[in-house]
Amino acid sequence: MRNRSVGIIFGSLVLWGVITYFLFLDQPSGKDQEKQNKLSNQISRLEERVKQQIAVNQEFFQHIEENKHSKKLIEKLTITRTTIATPKNNEQHESNIKQQLLEKNDYKEKWTDFKDFQQTTKAEGIMKSKKSLPNGDPIIAVLVFSCNRITVQRCLDQLINLRPSAVQFPIVVSQDCEHQQTAEVISKYGDKILHIRQPDQSDIDIPPKEKKFKGYFKIARHYGWALNQVFFELGYETAIVVEDDLDIAPDFFEYFLGTYPLLVSDRSLWCVSAWNDNGKSGLVDEHAPHLLYRTDFFPGLGWMLTRQLWQELAPKWPKSYWDDWIRQPEQRKNRACIRPEISRTRTFGKIGVSNGLFFEKHLKFIKLNEKSVPFTKMNLTYLLKDNYDVSFMNEVYHSTVITYSELKSGHIIIPGPVRILYYTRLSYKNTAKMLGLMDDFKSGVPRTGYRGVVTFFYNGRRVHLAPATNWSGYDITWS
């Protein structure tokens, strides 16, 4: 194209020169004046067109020079899009791209350019985020944390078998610890999952008093890296965090799909959890698996968050005890989570960094839901803050006040929900222990608490363990 343009310019200039030469050497007679005028007009028009063509071609040549690099980027973007369209794992992505570049006998330079281009496009937000399917349904990544448990197979089998769509719920298994047996188990799933590995296996500088809690430091480091991968490297907008020792309910995915619109529309929410901390058999209404609640206590153990939240938390992510950290007022900012009446997850991992803490006395008794609930077909707007606060607080503080003894005896004549009052940290803990509830506080918030109220089911009745009506907020000193 460039040679053709040069030829046009050269030919035009020659033609213009010849015509000008004959015009000035040949003196026209009076009779030829009219012809001369016509010829002059034609020459003027030709001269104008030549000037315009010169200007256009100069601009064209400049554009070519300026876009040499852009052309390279476009070629690389095409490679990137092709790779993203059929994801298997990061190593295979890079292998495919390397092969394409090697075929052009220019691997070293172009591979470096490609890596630079990746960083540029991520920074500028050019790479298309994985947000929704063509029909508008959300794409939600499932991030499975793994370390050295070969029983991760139990968790992965359930996730793969129960997910309604591999495209809508891509599974990313992030492995720490470099445990070869676990890695072999994960690799057997092939392209059904994406297997990524925490590259930082360096030793962690831990204060002497916390040496025995080294595992918590490694977990926090792993969480931070893996969430960065899912949201910033892989480009997902929403993710469900699962650990490798969790069983899931048949309606696990339906639960998160149904609550997804709440999470993205209500700014007073910051997570949806599949876990009820007080969800033991005998403390939940097994005939009401559809019931959902708001809670000020971050439950974890199968929870959904958005990239927007991670962008907020990532810069200040802690070195250890991430779950306690995330429950602090500075992170929570008065936001709540959705939690179910009956848990959609249950842990089978007795052995871990917590050395079985709470497992024998509590965790192994958690009831896992068995009846599927069509959450996506239900109206869940009652969980939006403005709706929920009015109805929930009316129910709690219009319910009849009773004592623990009356509840225990079961001789309550009045129908409907009842309320047991607590005024101090000690009175709460004593009552919670008698009822079989978890009695601890995190940043002053009791487990499953919402505006200080802990709701559960006991002897066939809905019960609210609640503070006085003049409650003014959580007291962080109660932790």
GROMACS .gro file of C-alpha atoms in nm, residues 10-475:
model
  466
   10PHE     CA    1   0.540   1.074  -0.812
   11GLY     CA    2   0.316   1.042  -1.120
   12SER     CA    3   0.106   1.337  -1.017
   13LEU     CA    4   0.411   1.559  -0.970
   14VAL     CA    5   0.555   1.461  -1.312
   15LEU     CA    6   0.225   1.532  -1.487
   16TRP     CA    7   0.193   1.867  -1.314
   17GLY     CA    8   0.551   1.961  -1.413
   18VAL     CA    9   0.506   1.873  -1.781
   19ILE     CA   10   0.185   2.068  -1.809
   20THR     CA   11   0.338   2.370  -1.639
   21TYR     CA   12   0.641   2.355  -1.869
   22PHE     CA   13   0.435   2.365  -2.190
   23LEU     CA   14   0.208   2.629  -2.046
   24PHE     CA   15   0.486   2.879  -1.992
   25LEU     CA   16   0.687   2.806  -2.312
   26ASP     CA   17   0.395   2.806  -2.548
   27GLN     CA   18   0.255   3.160  -2.579
   28PRO     CA   19  -0.109   3.131  -2.672
   29SER     CA   20  -0.274   3.351  -2.935
   30GLY     CA   21  -0.578   3.561  -2.868
   31LYS     CA   22  -0.794   3.294  -3.025
   32ASP     CA   23  -0.660   3.039  -2.778
   33GLN     CA   24  -0.734   3.253  -2.472
   34GLU     CA   25  -1.048   3.061  -2.387
   35LYS     CA   26  -0.861   2.729  -2.412
   36GLN     CA   27  -0.584   2.870  -2.196
   37ASN     CA   28  -0.832   2.970  -1.926
   38LYS     CA   29  -0.984   2.622  -1.928
   39LEU     CA   30  -0.640   2.465  -1.914
   40SER     CA   31  -0.536   2.694  -1.628
   41ASN     CA   32  -0.846   2.595  -1.433
   42GLN     CA   33  -0.772   2.227  -1.493
   43ILE     CA   34  -0.412   2.275  -1.382
   44SER     CA   35  -0.527   2.457  -1.067
   45ARG     CA   36  -0.767   2.177  -0.982
   46LEU     CA   37  -0.499   1.918  -1.052
   47GLU     CA   38  -0.251   2.105  -0.836
   48GLU     CA   39  -0.504   2.120  -0.551
   49ARG     CA   40  -0.572   1.746  -0.578
   50VAL     CA   41  -0.199   1.672  -0.577
   51LYS     CA   42  -0.148   1.881  -0.263
   52GLN     CA   43  -0.439   1.707  -0.095
   53GLN     CA   44  -0.301   1.366  -0.193
   54ILE     CA   45   0.042   1.459  -0.057
   55ALA     CA   46  -0.112   1.568   0.274
   56VAL     CA   47  -0.324   1.250   0.298
   57ASN     CA   48  -0.029   1.023   0.227
   58GLN     CA   49   0.197   1.203   0.474
   59GLU     CA   50  -0.066   1.151   0.740
   60PHE     CA   51  -0.103   0.789   0.631
   61PHE     CA   52   0.271   0.723   0.657
   62GLN     CA   53   0.285   0.884   0.999
   63HIS     CA   54  -0.011   0.670   1.110
   64ILE     CA   55   0.166   0.355   0.993
   65GLU     CA   56   0.479   0.440   1.193
   66GLU     CA   57   0.283   0.524   1.504
   67ASN     CA   58   0.079   0.204   1.487
   68LYS     CA   59   0.354  -0.049   1.429
   69HIS     CA   60   0.352  -0.122   1.802
   70SER     CA   61  -0.028  -0.115   1.816
   71LYS     CA   62  -0.043  -0.383   1.548
   72LYS     CA   63   0.174  -0.606   1.763
   73LEU     CA   64  -0.057  -0.548   2.059
   74ILE     CA   65  -0.364  -0.632   1.851
   75GLU     CA   66  -0.205  -0.961   1.746
   76LYS     CA   67  -0.125  -1.039   2.108
   77LEU     CA   68  -0.473  -0.941   2.223
   78THR     CA   69  -0.614  -1.192   1.974
   79ILE     CA   70  -0.393  -1.459   2.126
   80THR     CA   71  -0.502  -1.358   2.476
   81ARG     CA   72  -0.873  -1.369   2.392
   82THR     CA   73  -0.834  -1.710   2.230
   83THR     CA   74  -0.662  -1.838   2.540
   84ILE     CA   75  -0.921  -1.699   2.780
   85ALA     CA   76  -1.206  -1.840   2.576
   86THR     CA   77  -1.101  -2.199   2.651
   87PRO     CA   78  -0.938  -2.192   2.995
   88LYS     CA   79  -0.781  -2.504   3.139
   89ASN     CA   80  -0.498  -2.386   3.359
   90ASN     CA   81  -0.244  -2.109   3.372
   91GLU     CA   82   0.048  -2.329   3.270
   92GLN     CA   83  -0.134  -2.455   2.962
   93HIS     CA   84  -0.232  -2.097   2.871
   94GLU     CA   85   0.129  -1.989   2.868
   95SER     CA   86   0.241  -2.306   2.688
   96ASN     CA   87  -0.004  -2.246   2.402
   97ILE     CA   88   0.103  -1.885   2.362
   98LYS     CA   89   0.470  -1.974   2.377
   99GLN     CA   90   0.421  -2.229   2.099
  100GLN     CA   91   0.252  -1.972   1.874
  101LEU     CA   92   0.536  -1.729   1.925
  102LEU     CA   93   0.806  -1.993   1.877
  103GLU     CA   94   0.656  -2.075   1.539
  104LYS     CA   95   0.738  -1.718   1.436
  105ASN     CA   96   1.102  -1.770   1.543
  106ASP     CA   97   1.082  -1.468   1.766
  107TYR     CA   98   1.004  -1.617   2.106
  108LYS     CA   99   1.217  -1.425   2.350
  109GLU     CA  100   1.128  -1.074   2.240
  110LYS     CA  101   0.759  -1.139   2.176
  111TRP     CA  102   0.701  -1.342   2.491
  112THR     CA  103   0.845  -1.056   2.696
  113ASP     CA  104   0.621  -0.813   2.507
  114PHE     CA  105   0.322  -1.035   2.572
  115LYS     CA  106   0.383  -1.046   2.948
  116ASP     CA  107   0.422  -0.667   2.949
  117PHE     CA  108   0.102  -0.639   2.749
  118GLN     CA  109  -0.083  -0.857   3.001
  119GLN     CA  110   0.022  -0.629   3.283
  120THR     CA  111  -0.080  -0.320   3.085
  121THR     CA  112  -0.423  -0.451   2.994
  122LYS     CA  113  -0.493  -0.560   3.351
  123ALA     CA  114  -0.399  -0.219   3.482
  124GLU     CA  115  -0.615  -0.042   3.227
  125GLY     CA  116  -0.908  -0.281   3.266
  126ILE     CA  117  -0.896  -0.380   2.898
  127MET     CA  118  -0.924  -0.755   2.955
  128LYS     CA  119  -1.293  -0.843   2.962
  129SER     CA  120  -1.406  -0.949   3.307
  130LYS     CA  121  -1.595  -1.273   3.346
  131LYS     CA  122  -1.919  -1.133   3.480
  132SER     CA  123  -2.215  -1.298   3.310
  133LEU     CA  124  -2.333  -1.549   3.053
  134PRO     CA  125  -2.483  -1.439   2.720
  135ASN     CA  126  -2.832  -1.470   2.873
  136GLY     CA  127  -2.736  -1.237   3.158
  137ASP     CA  128  -2.700  -1.499   3.434
  138PRO     CA  129  -2.399  -1.434   3.659
  139ILE     CA  130  -2.074  -1.627   3.631
  140ILE     CA  131  -1.958  -1.716   3.982
  141ALA     CA  132  -1.616  -1.874   4.034
  142VAL     CA  133  -1.580  -2.137   4.307
  143LEU     CA  134  -1.243  -2.095   4.477
  144VAL     CA  135  -1.139  -2.409   4.666
  145PHE     CA  136  -0.853  -2.375   4.914
  146SER     CA  137  -0.636  -2.682   4.943
  147CYS     CA  138  -0.313  -2.774   5.115
  148ASN     CA  139  -0.223  -3.126   5.220
  149ARG     CA  140  -0.553  -3.311   5.244
  150ILE     CA  141  -0.610  -3.578   4.979
  151THR     CA  142  -0.973  -3.573   5.095
  152VAL     CA  143  -1.008  -3.264   4.878
  153GLN     CA  144  -1.144  -3.523   4.636
  154ARG     CA  145  -1.459  -3.553   4.848
  155CYS     CA  146  -1.520  -3.180   4.824
  156LEU     CA  147  -1.442  -3.157   4.451
  157ASP     CA  148  -1.661  -3.454   4.362
  158GLN     CA  149  -1.959  -3.286   4.525
  159LEU     CA  150  -1.893  -2.948   4.365
  160ILE     CA  151  -1.857  -3.097   4.016
  161ASN     CA  152  -2.155  -3.329   4.047
  162LEU     CA  153  -2.391  -3.068   4.190
  163ARG     CA  154  -2.303  -2.758   3.991
  164PRO     CA  155  -2.569  -2.684   3.730
  165SER     CA  156  -2.316  -2.554   3.477
  166ALA     CA  157  -1.940  -2.576   3.443
  167VAL     CA  158  -1.941  -2.249   3.250
  168GLN     CA  159  -2.143  -2.062   3.510
  169PHE     CA  160  -1.954  -2.209   3.807
  170PRO     CA  161  -1.588  -2.258   3.706
  171ILE     CA  162  -1.391  -2.425   3.983
  172VAL     CA  163  -1.047  -2.290   4.073
  173VAL     CA  164  -0.847  -2.503   4.316
  174SER     CA  165  -0.568  -2.309   4.483
  175GLN     CA  166  -0.311  -2.531   4.649
  176ASP     CA  167  -0.054  -2.434   4.909
  177CYS     CA  168   0.204  -2.655   5.089
  178GLU     CA  169   0.347  -2.830   4.777
  179HIS     CA  170   0.198  -3.160   4.897
  180GLN     CA  171   0.256  -3.397   4.605
  181GLN     CA  172  -0.016  -3.651   4.689
  182THR     CA  173  -0.278  -3.377   4.709
  183ALA     CA  174  -0.152  -3.226   4.382
  184GLU     CA  175  -0.189  -3.566   4.212
  185VAL     CA  176  -0.547  -3.598   4.334
  186ILE     CA  177  -0.633  -3.253   4.200
  187SER     CA  178  -0.461  -3.311   3.867
  188LYS     CA  179  -0.685  -3.611   3.797
  189TYR     CA  180  -0.977  -3.375   3.737
  190GLY     CA  181  -0.815  -3.240   3.422
  191ASP     CA  182  -1.003  -2.956   3.256
  192LYS     CA  183  -1.300  -2.989   3.492
  193ILE     CA  184  -1.115  -2.753   3.723
  194LEU     CA  185  -0.835  -2.497   3.710
  195HIS     CA  186  -0.545  -2.593   3.938
  196ILE     CA  187  -0.328  -2.304   4.057
  197ARG     CA  188  -0.045  -2.323   4.310
  198GLN     CA  189   0.073  -2.073   4.564
  199PRO     CA  190   0.429  -1.992   4.448
  200ASP     CA  191   0.548  -1.834   4.773
  201GLN     CA  192   0.666  -2.119   4.995
  202SER     CA  193   0.921  -1.910   5.181
  203ASP     CA  194   0.943  -1.912   5.557
  204ILE     CA  195   0.736  -1.650   5.738
  205ASP     CA  196   0.877  -1.420   6.000
  206ILE     CA  197   0.655  -1.484   6.303
  207PRO     CA  198   0.671  -1.320   6.646
  208PRO     CA  199   0.817  -1.565   6.903
  209LYS     CA  200   0.495  -1.574   7.105
  210GLU     CA  201   0.299  -1.688   6.800
  211LYS     CA  202   0.528  -1.959   6.664
  212LYS     CA  203   0.271  -2.228   6.740
  213PHE     CA  204   0.019  -2.040   6.524
  214LYS     CA  205   0.239  -2.044   6.214
  215GLY     CA  206  -0.036  -2.219   6.018
  216TYR     CA  207  -0.264  -1.917   6.050
  217PHE     CA  208   0.004  -1.696   5.893
  218LYS     CA  209   0.038  -1.933   5.597
  219ILE     CA  210  -0.339  -1.948   5.551
  220ALA     CA  211  -0.370  -1.569   5.544
  221ARG     CA  212  -0.088  -1.544   5.288
  222HIS     CA  213  -0.252  -1.812   5.075
  223TYR     CA  214  -0.593  -1.647   5.092
  224GLY     CA  215  -0.454  -1.313   4.985
  225TRP     CA  216  -0.266  -1.461   4.689
  226ALA     CA  217  -0.552  -1.682   4.569
  227LEU     CA  218  -0.816  -1.410   4.586
  228ASN     CA  219  -0.586  -1.183   4.389
  229GLN     CA  220  -0.561  -1.456   4.126
  230VAL     CA  221  -0.936  -1.506   4.097
  231PHE     CA  222  -1.034  -1.139   4.085
  232PHE     CA  223  -0.734  -0.962   3.933
  233GLU     CA  224  -0.562  -1.227   3.720
  234LEU     CA  225  -0.855  -1.442   3.604
  235GLY     CA  226  -1.097  -1.150   3.597
  236TYR     CA  227  -1.399  -1.290   3.779
  237GLU     CA  228  -1.648  -1.047   3.934
  238THR     CA  229  -1.790  -1.283   4.198
  239ALA     CA  230  -1.653  -1.586   4.384
  240ILE     CA  231  -1.762  -1.845   4.637
  241VAL     CA  232  -1.486  -1.937   4.880
  242VAL     CA  233  -1.479  -2.303   4.985
  243GLU     CA  234  -1.224  -2.495   5.189
  244ASP     CA  235  -1.118  -2.849   5.106
  245ASP     CA  236  -1.291  -3.006   5.407
  246LEU     CA  237  -1.647  -2.900   5.334
  247ASP     CA  238  -1.948  -3.105   5.232
  248ILE     CA  239  -2.214  -2.911   5.041
  249ALA     CA  240  -2.593  -2.937   5.030
  250PRO     CA  241  -2.786  -3.036   4.715
  251ASP     CA  242  -2.909  -2.676   4.675
  252PHE     CA  243  -2.572  -2.515   4.747
  253PHE     CA  244  -2.551  -2.349   4.405
  254GLU     CA  245  -2.921  -2.261   4.398
  255TYR     CA  246  -2.877  -2.085   4.731
  256PHE     CA  247  -2.597  -1.864   4.602
  257LEU     CA  248  -2.772  -1.794   4.272
  258GLY     CA  249  -3.086  -1.688   4.457
  259THR     CA  250  -2.903  -1.455   4.694
  260TYR     CA  251  -2.664  -1.311   4.436
  261PRO     CA  252  -2.900  -1.023   4.338
  262LEU     CA  253  -2.920  -0.919   4.704
  263LEU     CA  254  -2.543  -0.907   4.740
  264VAL     CA  255  -2.491  -0.686   4.436
  265SER     CA  256  -2.786  -0.453   4.498
  266ASP     CA  257  -2.784  -0.394   4.876
  267ARG     CA  258  -2.475  -0.198   4.982
  268SER     CA  259  -2.536  -0.288   5.345
  269LEU     CA  260  -2.444  -0.649   5.257
  270TRP     CA  261  -2.088  -0.764   5.204
  271CYS     CA  262  -2.119  -1.142   5.188
  272VAL     CA  263  -2.352  -1.437   5.159
  273SER     CA  264  -2.259  -1.739   5.369
  274ALA     CA  265  -2.382  -2.097   5.348
  275TRP     CA  266  -2.304  -2.147   5.717
  276ASN     CA  267  -2.509  -2.115   6.036
  277ASP     CA  268  -2.273  -2.102   6.335
  278ASN     CA  269  -2.554  -2.227   6.560
  279GLY     CA  270  -2.694  -2.466   6.302
  280LYS     CA  271  -2.684  -2.784   6.510
  281SER     CA  272  -2.968  -3.033   6.504
  282GLY     CA  273  -3.209  -2.927   6.776
  283LEU     CA  274  -3.131  -2.558   6.725
  284VAL     CA  275  -3.274  -2.523   6.373
  285ASP     CA  276  -3.621  -2.569   6.229
  286GLU     CA  277  -3.568  -2.865   5.998
  287HIS     CA  278  -3.905  -2.796   5.837
  288ALA     CA  279  -3.799  -2.447   5.728
  289PRO     CA  280  -3.492  -2.482   5.504
  290HIS     CA  281  -3.614  -2.178   5.308
  291LEU     CA  282  -3.559  -1.935   5.596
  292LEU     CA  283  -3.273  -1.688   5.557
  293TYR     CA  284  -3.143  -1.417   5.790
  294ARG     CA  285  -2.916  -1.117   5.803
  295THR     CA  286  -2.625  -1.137   6.045
  296ASP     CA  287  -2.360  -0.892   6.165
  297PHE     CA  288  -2.126  -1.185   6.234
  298PHE     CA  289  -1.909  -1.295   5.942
  299PRO     CA  290  -1.976  -1.672   5.920
  300GLY     CA  291  -1.730  -1.791   5.653
  301LEU     CA  292  -1.722  -2.164   5.567
  302GLY     CA  293  -1.861  -2.133   5.217
  303TRP     CA  294  -1.916  -1.765   5.144
  304MET     CA  295  -1.964  -1.541   4.843
  305LEU     CA  296  -1.801  -1.203   4.784
  306THR     CA  297  -1.756  -0.960   4.497
  307ARG     CA  298  -1.443  -0.820   4.336
  308GLN     CA  299  -1.550  -0.477   4.460
  309LEU     CA  300  -1.517  -0.597   4.819
  310TRP     CA  301  -1.182  -0.762   4.751
  311GLN     CA  302  -1.051  -0.440   4.596
  312GLU     CA  303  -1.131  -0.278   4.931
  313LEU     CA  304  -0.977  -0.549   5.149
  314ALA     CA  305  -0.674  -0.654   4.944
  315PRO     CA  306  -0.449  -0.351   5.011
  316LYS     CA  307  -0.474  -0.402   5.388
  317TRP     CA  308  -0.499  -0.782   5.402
  318PRO     CA  309  -0.354  -0.911   5.733
  319LYS     CA  310  -0.055  -1.140   5.785
  320SER     CA  311  -0.256  -1.381   6.001
  321TYR     CA  312  -0.597  -1.459   6.155
  322TRP     CA  313  -0.777  -1.320   5.851
  323ASP     CA  314  -1.123  -1.432   5.967
  324ASP     CA  315  -1.097  -1.250   6.301
  325TRP     CA  316  -0.953  -0.948   6.121
  326ILE     CA  317  -1.239  -0.934   5.873
  327ARG     CA  318  -1.485  -0.923   6.164
  328GLN     CA  319  -1.334  -0.606   6.306
  329PRO     CA  320  -1.543  -0.286   6.284
  330GLU     CA  321  -1.284  -0.125   6.055
  331GLN     CA  322  -1.348  -0.393   5.792
  332ARG     CA  323  -1.713  -0.474   5.854
  333LYS     CA  324  -1.825  -0.110   5.852
  334ASN     CA  325  -2.170  -0.203   5.986
  335ARG     CA  326  -2.233  -0.432   5.689
  336ALA     CA  327  -2.409  -0.766   5.722
  337CYS     CA  328  -2.408  -1.110   5.561
  338ILE     CA  329  -2.691  -1.340   5.460
  339ARG     CA  330  -2.697  -1.676   5.639
  340PRO     CA  331  -2.941  -1.972   5.626
  341GLU     CA  332  -3.155  -2.136   5.890
  342ILE     CA  333  -3.003  -2.470   5.788
  343SER     CA  334  -2.642  -2.475   5.672
  344ARG     CA  335  -2.556  -2.548   5.309
  345THR     CA  336  -2.206  -2.658   5.413
  346ARG     CA  337  -2.066  -2.884   5.684
  347THR     CA  338  -1.704  -2.943   5.772
  348PHE     CA  339  -1.558  -3.293   5.789
  349GLY     CA  340  -1.205  -3.170   5.865
  350LYS     CA  341  -1.141  -3.249   6.227
  351ILE     CA  342  -0.765  -3.217   6.190
  352GLY     CA  343  -0.626  -2.879   6.085
  353VAL     CA  344  -0.445  -2.572   6.213
  354SER     CA  345  -0.709  -2.531   6.487
  355ASN     CA  346  -0.632  -2.884   6.614
  356GLY     CA  347  -0.998  -2.981   6.620
  357LEU     CA  348  -1.108  -2.673   6.814
  358PHE     CA  349  -1.490  -2.682   6.854
  359PHE     CA  350  -1.518  -2.986   6.627
  360GLU     CA  351  -1.607  -3.255   6.881
  361LYS     CA  352  -1.833  -3.031   7.086
  362HIS     CA  353  -1.997  -2.838   6.811
  363LEU     CA  354  -1.899  -2.855   6.444
  364LYS     CA  355  -1.969  -3.222   6.385
  365PHE     CA  356  -2.330  -3.168   6.496
  366ILE     CA  357  -2.408  -2.903   6.235
  367LYS     CA  358  -2.715  -2.999   6.032
  368LEU     CA  359  -2.658  -3.006   5.655
  369ASN     CA  360  -2.965  -2.924   5.450
  370GLU     CA  361  -3.110  -3.215   5.252
  371LYS     CA  362  -3.421  -3.059   5.095
  372SER     CA  363  -3.366  -2.847   4.786
  373VAL     CA  364  -3.519  -2.499   4.795
  374PRO     CA  365  -3.586  -2.306   4.469
  375PHE     CA  366  -3.434  -1.979   4.589
  376THR     CA  367  -3.406  -1.835   4.238
  377LYS     CA  368  -3.785  -1.852   4.207
  378MET     CA  369  -3.854  -1.694   4.545
  379ASN     CA  370  -3.901  -1.331   4.640
  380LEU     CA  371  -3.611  -1.262   4.876
  381THR     CA  372  -3.652  -0.885   4.895
  382TYR     CA  373  -3.755  -0.925   5.260
  383LEU     CA  374  -3.379  -0.956   5.325
  384LEU     CA  375  -3.303  -0.607   5.197
  385LYS     CA  376  -3.205  -0.392   5.493
  386ASP     CA  377  -3.494  -0.146   5.484
  387ASN     CA  378  -3.748  -0.430   5.471
  388TYR     CA  379  -3.571  -0.667   5.707
  389ASP     CA  380  -3.494  -0.429   5.991
  390VAL     CA  381  -3.856  -0.324   6.035
  391SER     CA  382  -4.009  -0.673   6.026
  392PHE     CA  383  -3.732  -0.845   6.224
  393MET     CA  384  -3.716  -0.592   6.505
  394ASN     CA  385  -4.096  -0.587   6.529
  395GLU     CA  386  -4.103  -0.964   6.566
  396VAL     CA  387  -3.826  -0.966   6.826
  397TYR     CA  388  -3.950  -0.688   7.051
  398HIS     CA  389  -4.316  -0.774   7.026
  399SER     CA  390  -4.250  -1.131   7.133
  400THR     CA  391  -4.318  -1.247   7.488
  401VAL     CA  392  -4.028  -1.238   7.735
  402ILE     CA  393  -3.961  -1.570   7.908
  403THR     CA  394  -3.682  -1.726   8.113
  404TYR     CA  395  -3.448  -2.007   8.022
  405SER     CA  396  -3.624  -2.234   8.272
  406GLU     CA  397  -3.962  -2.175   8.109
  407LEU     CA  398  -3.816  -2.249   7.766
  408LYS     CA  399  -3.643  -2.561   7.892
  409SER     CA  400  -3.959  -2.699   8.051
  410GLY     CA  401  -4.162  -2.652   7.734
  411HIS     CA  402  -4.465  -2.536   7.934
  412ILE     CA  403  -4.526  -2.216   7.742
  413ILE     CA  404  -4.891  -2.159   7.659
  414ILE     CA  405  -4.864  -1.853   7.436
  415PRO     CA  406  -4.805  -1.914   7.063
  416GLY     CA  407  -4.539  -1.760   6.843
  417PRO     CA  408  -4.179  -1.652   6.897
  418VAL     CA  409  -4.044  -1.580   7.245
  419ARG     CA  410  -3.758  -1.373   7.379
  420ILE     CA  411  -3.492  -1.428   7.645
  421LEU     CA  412  -3.320  -1.112   7.764
  422TYR     CA  413  -2.950  -1.061   7.837
  423TYR     CA  414  -2.790  -0.747   7.978
  424THR     CA  415  -2.422  -0.830   8.024
  425ARG     CA  416  -2.155  -1.032   7.851
  426LEU     CA  417  -2.162  -1.285   8.134
  427SER     CA  418  -2.539  -1.328   8.128
  428TYR     CA  419  -2.525  -1.387   7.753
  429LYS     CA  420  -2.249  -1.648   7.782
  430ASN     CA  421  -2.426  -1.834   8.063
  431THR     CA  422  -2.754  -1.852   7.874
  432ALA     CA  423  -2.585  -1.947   7.547
  433LYS     CA  424  -2.400  -2.234   7.714
  434MET     CA  425  -2.718  -2.369   7.869
  435LEU     CA  426  -2.892  -2.358   7.532
  436GLY     CA  427  -2.603  -2.521   7.345
  437LEU     CA  428  -2.523  -2.209   7.142
  438MET     CA  429  -2.169  -2.094   7.069
  439ASP     CA  430  -2.101  -1.839   7.339
  440ASP     CA  431  -1.798  -1.649   7.206
  441PHE     CA  432  -1.778  -1.295   7.065
  442LYS     CA  433  -1.564  -1.157   6.784
  443SER     CA  434  -1.513  -0.780   6.800
  444GLY     CA  435  -1.810  -0.774   7.037
  445VAL     CA  436  -2.049  -0.955   6.798
  446PRO     CA  437  -2.202  -1.288   6.905
  447ARG     CA  438  -2.221  -1.563   6.644
  448THR     CA  439  -2.525  -1.521   6.412
  449GLY     CA  440  -2.610  -1.195   6.593
  450TYR     CA  441  -2.800  -0.919   6.417
  451ARG     CA  442  -2.836  -0.591   6.604
  452GLY     CA  443  -2.742  -0.787   6.914
  453VAL     CA  444  -3.012  -1.052   6.864
  454VAL     CA  445  -2.927  -1.422   6.825
  455THR     CA  446  -3.212  -1.620   6.670
  456PHE     CA  447  -3.250  -1.999   6.694
  457PHE     CA  448  -3.507  -2.279   6.725
  458TYR     CA  449  -3.566  -2.468   7.048
  459ASN     CA  450  -3.831  -2.717   7.156
  460GLY     CA  451  -4.037  -2.641   6.847
  461ARG     CA  452  -4.034  -2.267   6.900
  462ARG     CA  453  -3.857  -1.965   6.751
  463VAL     CA  454  -3.644  -1.798   7.020
  464HIS     CA  455  -3.463  -1.463   7.023
  465LEU     CA  456  -3.178  -1.417   7.270
  466ALA     CA  457  -3.190  -1.040   7.274
  467PRO     CA  458  -3.052  -0.732   7.450
  468ALA     CA  459  -3.279  -0.467   7.602
  469THR     CA  460  -3.469  -0.230   7.373
  470ASN     CA  461  -3.221   0.049   7.448
  471TRP     CA  462  -2.932  -0.147   7.293
  472SER     CA  463  -2.691   0.103   7.138
  473GLY     CA  464  -2.442  -0.116   6.953
  474TYR     CA  465  -2.177  -0.382   6.999
  475ASP     CA  466  -1.919  -0.344   7.273
   0.00000   0.00000   0.00000
